[in-house]
Amino acid sequence: MTAVLEAPAADLPVRRQPSRWRSGLWVLPPLLLVVGFAVYPMARVLAESTVTDTGRGWSTWTEVLGSASFRNALWRTVQVALASTLGCLVLGTFLALVLAFVPFPGSKVVGRLIDTILSLPSFLVTLAFTFLYGTAGAVNALITRITGAEQGPLNFLNTPLGVIAAEITFFAPFVVRPLLAAFSQIPRDQLDVAASLGASPLLVLRQVVLPEAWPAMMAGGSLVLLLTLNEFGIVLFTGAKDVMTLPVLIYTHGIVTFDLPGAAVIATVQVALSLALYGGYRFLFARLMGGSRAAVDPTR
């Protein structure tokens, strides 16, 4: 028999557990930042909305919420946001499908250019639209030179259609990027098997690709809806007089007419609307996706 000698176990230092109060100290810095940069400004805005000529009260809320300008701005904001989101979903899905499944020379360059739009301020898109499609833009100038007409046919930038077109152009990459990530996760063998069984490209797209990518499409569309709901630069730079959204109405009350309580009321409604949409989006994602929502939810 062979005796096996075991080395004596070394005395390992006992790791002391940090006390509860020390662990709580790490929560204070982010908590103070949230309170200082989010909670406190919102509380001040809410407090400002109750200021009246005679002291404090809720008469400002009744006056603002009951005005026709607020109702029209709220309805216009919802219209522009929904139309822009729908347009971004259509355009973004088409671009993502082309970039992912239709190889062509320069596709990577096109993808990088689409990503570059995300780093640009939104008003640059409006300026580009003015230079291209304005009444004195390049497209109208070319058409008048060819046809000999006195003025070009394009005159839509100062209308709701111009605002929606500019927002679709700027926010479509927020749909393209999640969809490209989702398409890259689809096994190539799955597509090949579907095609070998005689499925047409449209059938493969409808039965295989889109069911796998719809959570990413939903995530991108929800993000675009929140962004377009609060967009201010594009609406302001188009100069569309008939497009009075809630952000523009806040600017008008707070800067133009210096009605700070009225602006605070509208800003509070804007924040509440955004938080409600975000909460509804997270609740819907939690119900539909379950534990796998973290893989496709860009807000986590």
Short mmCIF file of C-alpha atoms in Angstrom, two decimals:
data_model
loop_
_atom_site.label_atom_id
_atom_site.label_comp_id
_atom_site.label_asym_id
_atom_site.label_seq_id
_atom_site.Cartn_x
_atom_site.Cartn_y
_atom_site.Cartn_z
CA MET A 1 0.00 0.00 0.00
CA THR A 2 1.14 3.49 -0.77
CA ALA A 3 0.62 6.11 1.82
CA VAL A 4 -0.55 9.44 0.53
CA LEU A 5 0.50 12.38 2.57
CA GLU A 6 -1.72 15.40 2.28
CA ALA A 7 -0.26 18.81 2.75
CA PRO A 8 -1.74 20.74 5.60
CA ALA A 9 -4.31 23.20 4.45
CA ALA A 10 -3.05 26.74 4.53
CA ASP A 11 -4.83 29.11 6.79
CA LEU A 12 -6.80 31.26 4.38
CA PRO A 13 -7.80 34.69 5.54
CA VAL A 14 -11.48 35.01 6.26
CA ARG A 15 -13.06 37.58 4.02
CA ARG A 16 -15.19 39.89 6.01
CA GLN A 17 -18.55 40.77 4.59
CA PRO A 18 -19.02 44.51 4.11
CA SER A 19 -21.43 46.03 6.52
CA ARG A 20 -24.89 47.01 5.38
CA TRP A 21 -24.32 50.73 5.83
CA ARG A 22 -21.15 50.66 3.74
CA SER A 23 -23.01 48.91 0.92
CA GLY A 24 -25.67 51.55 1.13
CA LEU A 25 -23.11 54.28 0.58
CA TRP A 26 -22.60 53.10 -2.99
CA VAL A 27 -26.28 53.79 -3.69
CA LEU A 28 -26.04 57.43 -2.65
CA PRO A 29 -24.06 58.87 -5.62
CA PRO A 30 -26.41 57.59 -8.38
CA LEU A 31 -29.42 58.36 -6.18
CA LEU A 32 -28.26 61.94 -5.68
CA LEU A 33 -27.64 62.31 -9.42
CA VAL A 34 -31.14 61.07 -10.26
CA VAL A 35 -32.72 63.34 -7.67
CA GLY A 36 -30.65 66.36 -8.67
CA PHE A 37 -30.92 66.06 -12.44
CA ALA A 38 -34.35 64.42 -12.90
CA VAL A 39 -36.63 64.44 -9.87
CA TYR A 40 -35.90 67.96 -8.61
CA PRO A 41 -36.34 69.72 -12.02
CA MET A 42 -39.60 67.85 -12.60
CA ALA A 43 -40.80 68.82 -9.13
CA ARG A 44 -39.93 72.45 -9.83
CA VAL A 45 -41.82 72.35 -13.12
CA LEU A 46 -44.86 70.87 -11.38
CA ALA A 47 -44.64 73.51 -8.64
CA GLU A 48 -44.32 76.29 -11.24
CA SER A 49 -47.47 75.06 -12.97
CA THR A 50 -49.53 75.88 -9.86
CA VAL A 51 -48.41 79.52 -9.66
CA THR A 52 -51.19 82.04 -10.30
CA ASP A 53 -51.53 85.82 -10.01
CA THR A 54 -53.12 85.45 -6.58
CA GLY A 55 -50.81 82.78 -5.17
CA ARG A 56 -50.96 79.06 -5.87
CA GLY A 57 -53.77 77.04 -7.31
CA TRP A 58 -54.87 74.84 -10.17
CA SER A 59 -56.58 77.49 -12.25
CA THR A 60 -53.67 77.54 -14.68
CA TRP A 61 -54.19 73.83 -15.36
CA THR A 62 -57.89 74.37 -16.02
CA GLU A 63 -57.18 77.28 -18.34
CA VAL A 64 -54.42 75.57 -20.33
CA LEU A 65 -56.01 72.12 -20.62
CA GLY A 66 -59.31 73.65 -21.62
CA SER A 67 -57.86 75.83 -24.37
CA ALA A 68 -58.28 74.96 -28.03
CA SER A 69 -54.58 75.56 -28.71
CA PHE A 70 -53.57 72.81 -26.27
CA ARG A 71 -56.06 70.30 -27.69
CA ASN A 72 -54.97 71.05 -31.24
CA ALA A 73 -51.29 70.77 -30.31
CA LEU A 74 -51.86 67.46 -28.52
CA TRP A 75 -53.74 66.02 -31.49
CA ARG A 76 -51.12 67.29 -33.94
CA THR A 77 -48.32 65.83 -31.82
CA VAL A 78 -49.97 62.40 -31.81
CA GLN A 79 -50.65 62.60 -35.56
CA VAL A 80 -47.07 63.49 -36.48
CA ALA A 81 -45.58 60.93 -34.09
CA LEU A 82 -47.75 58.06 -35.31
CA ALA A 83 -47.29 58.89 -39.00
CA SER A 84 -43.53 59.30 -38.58
CA THR A 85 -43.25 56.03 -36.65
CA LEU A 86 -45.21 54.14 -39.29
CA GLY A 87 -43.04 55.63 -42.03
CA CYS A 88 -39.85 54.76 -40.13
CA LEU A 89 -41.04 51.17 -39.71
CA VAL A 90 -41.74 50.80 -43.43
CA LEU A 91 -38.55 52.51 -44.63
CA GLY A 92 -36.34 51.02 -41.90
CA THR A 93 -37.58 47.48 -42.52
CA PHE A 94 -37.02 47.83 -46.26
CA LEU A 95 -33.48 49.19 -45.82
CA ALA A 96 -32.60 46.51 -43.26
CA LEU A 97 -33.87 43.73 -45.54
CA VAL A 98 -31.86 45.06 -48.47
CA LEU A 99 -28.67 45.47 -46.43
CA ALA A 100 -29.03 42.04 -44.79
CA PHE A 101 -30.24 39.80 -47.62
CA VAL A 102 -29.50 41.58 -50.92
CA PRO A 103 -25.71 41.75 -51.25
CA PHE A 104 -24.45 44.53 -53.50
CA PRO A 105 -21.16 46.39 -53.85
CA GLY A 106 -20.84 49.12 -51.24
CA SER A 107 -23.50 47.74 -48.89
CA LYS A 108 -21.20 48.18 -45.88
CA VAL A 109 -20.57 51.81 -46.86
CA VAL A 110 -24.30 52.41 -47.11
CA GLY A 111 -24.79 50.84 -43.67
CA ARG A 112 -22.11 53.11 -42.20
CA LEU A 113 -23.72 56.17 -43.79
CA ILE A 114 -27.07 55.23 -42.27
CA ASP A 115 -25.41 54.88 -38.87
CA THR A 116 -23.79 58.30 -39.33
CA ILE A 117 -27.21 59.95 -39.34
CA LEU A 118 -27.58 58.95 -35.69
CA SER A 119 -24.68 61.22 -34.75
CA LEU A 120 -26.05 64.30 -36.51
CA PRO A 121 -28.38 66.91 -34.96
CA SER A 122 -31.90 66.69 -36.28
CA PHE A 123 -32.04 70.24 -37.66
CA LEU A 124 -29.34 69.37 -40.23
CA VAL A 125 -31.80 67.05 -41.92
CA THR A 126 -34.25 69.93 -42.14
CA LEU A 127 -31.60 72.20 -43.68
CA ALA A 128 -30.73 69.49 -46.19
CA PHE A 129 -34.42 69.17 -47.08
CA THR A 130 -34.60 72.93 -47.59
CA PHE A 131 -31.63 72.93 -49.96
CA LEU A 132 -33.02 69.96 -51.90
CA TYR A 133 -36.82 70.24 -51.82
CA GLY A 134 -37.48 73.85 -50.83
CA THR A 135 -39.22 76.29 -53.15
CA ALA A 136 -35.76 77.53 -54.21
CA GLY A 137 -34.09 74.15 -53.74
CA ALA A 138 -32.06 72.10 -56.17
CA VAL A 139 -34.91 69.82 -57.26
CA ASN A 140 -37.29 72.67 -58.06
CA ALA A 141 -34.50 74.53 -59.85
CA LEU A 142 -33.79 71.48 -62.02
CA ILE A 143 -37.47 70.98 -62.83
CA THR A 144 -38.00 74.63 -63.77
CA ARG A 145 -34.90 74.54 -65.97
CA ILE A 146 -36.18 71.46 -67.79
CA THR A 147 -39.84 72.46 -68.09
CA GLY A 148 -39.42 76.23 -68.31
CA ALA A 149 -42.04 76.79 -65.60
CA GLU A 150 -41.88 79.86 -63.41
CA GLN A 151 -41.76 77.85 -60.18
CA GLY A 152 -41.22 74.25 -59.21
CA PRO A 153 -44.00 71.89 -58.13
CA LEU A 154 -42.50 70.99 -54.74
CA ASN A 155 -43.85 73.11 -51.89
CA PHE A 156 -44.46 70.78 -48.97
CA LEU A 157 -41.75 71.60 -46.43
CA ASN A 158 -43.94 74.08 -44.53
CA THR A 159 -46.72 71.52 -44.15
CA PRO A 160 -47.23 68.55 -41.82
CA LEU A 161 -46.09 66.31 -44.68
CA GLY A 162 -42.72 68.05 -44.73
CA VAL A 163 -42.27 67.56 -40.98
CA ILE A 164 -43.21 63.88 -41.24
CA ALA A 165 -40.85 63.32 -44.19
CA ALA A 166 -37.96 64.95 -42.33
CA GLU A 167 -38.62 62.92 -39.18
CA ILE A 168 -38.82 59.68 -41.17
CA THR A 169 -35.48 60.45 -42.80
CA PHE A 170 -33.79 61.22 -39.49
CA PHE A 171 -35.30 58.52 -37.25
CA ALA A 172 -35.40 55.57 -39.69
CA PRO A 173 -31.87 54.42 -38.64
CA PHE A 174 -33.25 53.77 -35.15
CA VAL A 175 -35.30 50.99 -36.76
CA VAL A 176 -32.62 49.80 -39.18
CA ARG A 177 -29.98 49.08 -36.55
CA PRO A 178 -32.07 46.76 -34.28
CA LEU A 179 -33.42 44.94 -37.33
CA LEU A 180 -29.94 44.32 -38.73
CA ALA A 181 -28.92 42.88 -35.37
CA ALA A 182 -32.01 40.64 -35.35
CA PHE A 183 -31.48 39.48 -38.95
CA SER A 184 -27.90 38.51 -38.14
CA GLN A 185 -29.22 36.09 -35.47
CA ILE A 186 -31.38 34.13 -37.93
CA PRO A 187 -29.59 30.86 -38.89
CA ARG A 188 -28.73 30.77 -42.56
CA ASP A 189 -29.62 27.06 -42.66
CA GLN A 190 -33.17 27.89 -41.67
CA LEU A 191 -33.54 30.15 -44.69
CA ASP A 192 -31.91 27.61 -47.00
CA VAL A 193 -34.22 24.83 -45.82
CA ALA A 194 -37.29 27.01 -46.37
CA ALA A 195 -36.11 27.90 -49.87
CA SER A 196 -35.29 24.25 -50.71
CA LEU A 197 -38.85 23.26 -49.80
CA GLY A 198 -40.13 25.52 -52.55
CA ALA A 199 -41.03 28.59 -50.52
CA SER A 200 -40.91 31.83 -52.47
CA PRO A 201 -38.80 34.75 -51.17
CA LEU A 202 -41.95 36.56 -50.04
CA LEU A 203 -43.16 33.46 -48.19
CA VAL A 204 -39.77 33.05 -46.50
CA LEU A 205 -39.90 36.70 -45.54
CA ARG A 206 -43.40 36.45 -44.11
CA GLN A 207 -43.11 33.05 -42.41
CA VAL A 208 -39.47 32.95 -41.28
CA VAL A 209 -37.76 36.34 -41.24
CA LEU A 210 -40.39 38.73 -39.92
CA PRO A 211 -41.62 36.50 -37.04
CA GLU A 212 -38.03 36.33 -35.79
CA ALA A 213 -37.44 40.06 -36.18
CA TRP A 214 -40.70 41.56 -34.98
CA PRO A 215 -39.50 42.08 -31.37
CA ALA A 216 -36.60 44.19 -32.68
CA MET A 217 -39.03 46.00 -34.99
CA MET A 218 -41.31 46.67 -32.05
CA ALA A 219 -38.42 47.93 -29.94
CA GLY A 220 -37.20 50.27 -32.68
CA GLY A 221 -40.70 51.53 -33.41
CA SER A 222 -41.36 52.23 -29.73
CA LEU A 223 -38.13 54.19 -29.47
CA VAL A 224 -38.99 56.20 -32.57
CA LEU A 225 -42.46 56.93 -31.20
CA LEU A 226 -40.97 58.36 -28.01
CA LEU A 227 -38.42 60.43 -29.92
CA THR A 228 -40.88 61.86 -32.44
CA LEU A 229 -43.33 62.64 -29.66
CA ASN A 230 -40.74 64.98 -28.12
CA GLU A 231 -39.09 66.27 -31.32
CA PHE A 232 -38.65 70.02 -31.43
CA GLY A 233 -35.76 70.92 -33.76
CA ILE A 234 -37.25 69.50 -36.96
CA VAL A 235 -40.64 71.16 -36.40
CA LEU A 236 -39.03 74.50 -35.58
CA PHE A 237 -36.60 74.57 -38.50
CA THR A 238 -39.20 73.62 -41.11
CA GLY A 239 -41.14 76.74 -40.18
CA ALA A 240 -44.41 74.88 -40.59
CA LYS A 241 -47.02 77.27 -39.19
CA ASP A 242 -49.76 74.64 -39.21
CA VAL A 243 -47.67 72.17 -37.17
CA MET A 244 -48.07 73.30 -33.57
CA THR A 245 -46.90 70.35 -31.45
CA LEU A 246 -46.61 70.21 -27.68
CA PRO A 247 -42.84 70.99 -27.64
CA VAL A 248 -43.42 74.00 -29.90
CA LEU A 249 -46.31 75.11 -27.70
CA ILE A 250 -44.05 74.87 -24.64
CA TYR A 251 -41.50 77.04 -26.46
CA THR A 252 -44.18 79.56 -27.40
CA HIS A 253 -45.53 79.86 -23.84
CA GLY A 254 -42.15 79.86 -22.12
CA ILE A 255 -39.97 81.93 -24.48
CA VAL A 256 -42.23 83.95 -26.77
CA THR A 257 -45.03 85.01 -24.41
CA PHE A 258 -43.09 84.35 -21.17
CA ASP A 259 -46.00 82.43 -19.69
CA LEU A 260 -43.94 80.17 -17.44
CA PRO A 261 -46.86 78.59 -15.51
CA GLY A 262 -48.61 77.72 -18.76
CA ALA A 263 -45.39 76.28 -20.20
CA ALA A 264 -44.91 74.26 -17.00
CA VAL A 265 -48.40 72.77 -17.33
CA ILE A 266 -47.77 71.66 -20.91
CA ALA A 267 -44.29 70.36 -20.02
CA THR A 268 -45.78 68.29 -17.19
CA VAL A 269 -48.32 66.80 -19.57
CA GLN A 270 -45.53 66.07 -22.08
CA VAL A 271 -43.44 64.26 -19.46
CA ALA A 272 -46.45 62.30 -18.20
CA LEU A 273 -47.32 61.26 -21.75
CA SER A 274 -43.76 60.10 -22.46
CA LEU A 275 -43.53 58.16 -19.19
CA ALA A 276 -46.90 56.53 -19.84
CA LEU A 277 -45.79 55.40 -23.30
CA TYR A 278 -42.52 54.10 -21.95
CA GLY A 279 -44.24 52.26 -19.10
CA GLY A 280 -46.76 50.73 -21.50
CA TYR A 281 -43.97 49.65 -23.82
CA ARG A 282 -42.03 47.93 -21.01
CA PHE A 283 -45.19 46.25 -19.68
CA LEU A 284 -46.11 44.96 -23.13
CA PHE A 285 -42.58 43.71 -23.72
CA ALA A 286 -42.57 41.93 -20.36
CA ARG A 287 -45.88 40.20 -21.14
CA LEU A 288 -45.02 39.17 -24.68
CA MET A 289 -41.32 38.35 -24.45
CA GLY A 290 -40.95 37.07 -20.91
CA GLY A 291 -37.37 36.44 -19.81
CA SER A 292 -35.92 36.78 -23.32
CA ARG A 293 -36.81 40.45 -23.67
CA ALA A 294 -33.34 41.57 -22.60
CA ALA A 295 -31.90 40.20 -25.84
CA VAL A 296 -33.92 42.52 -28.03
CA ASP A 297 -34.86 45.41 -25.75
CA PRO A 298 -32.40 48.29 -26.28
CA THR A 299 -33.67 50.15 -23.20
CA ARG A 300 -32.44 47.54 -20.71
#
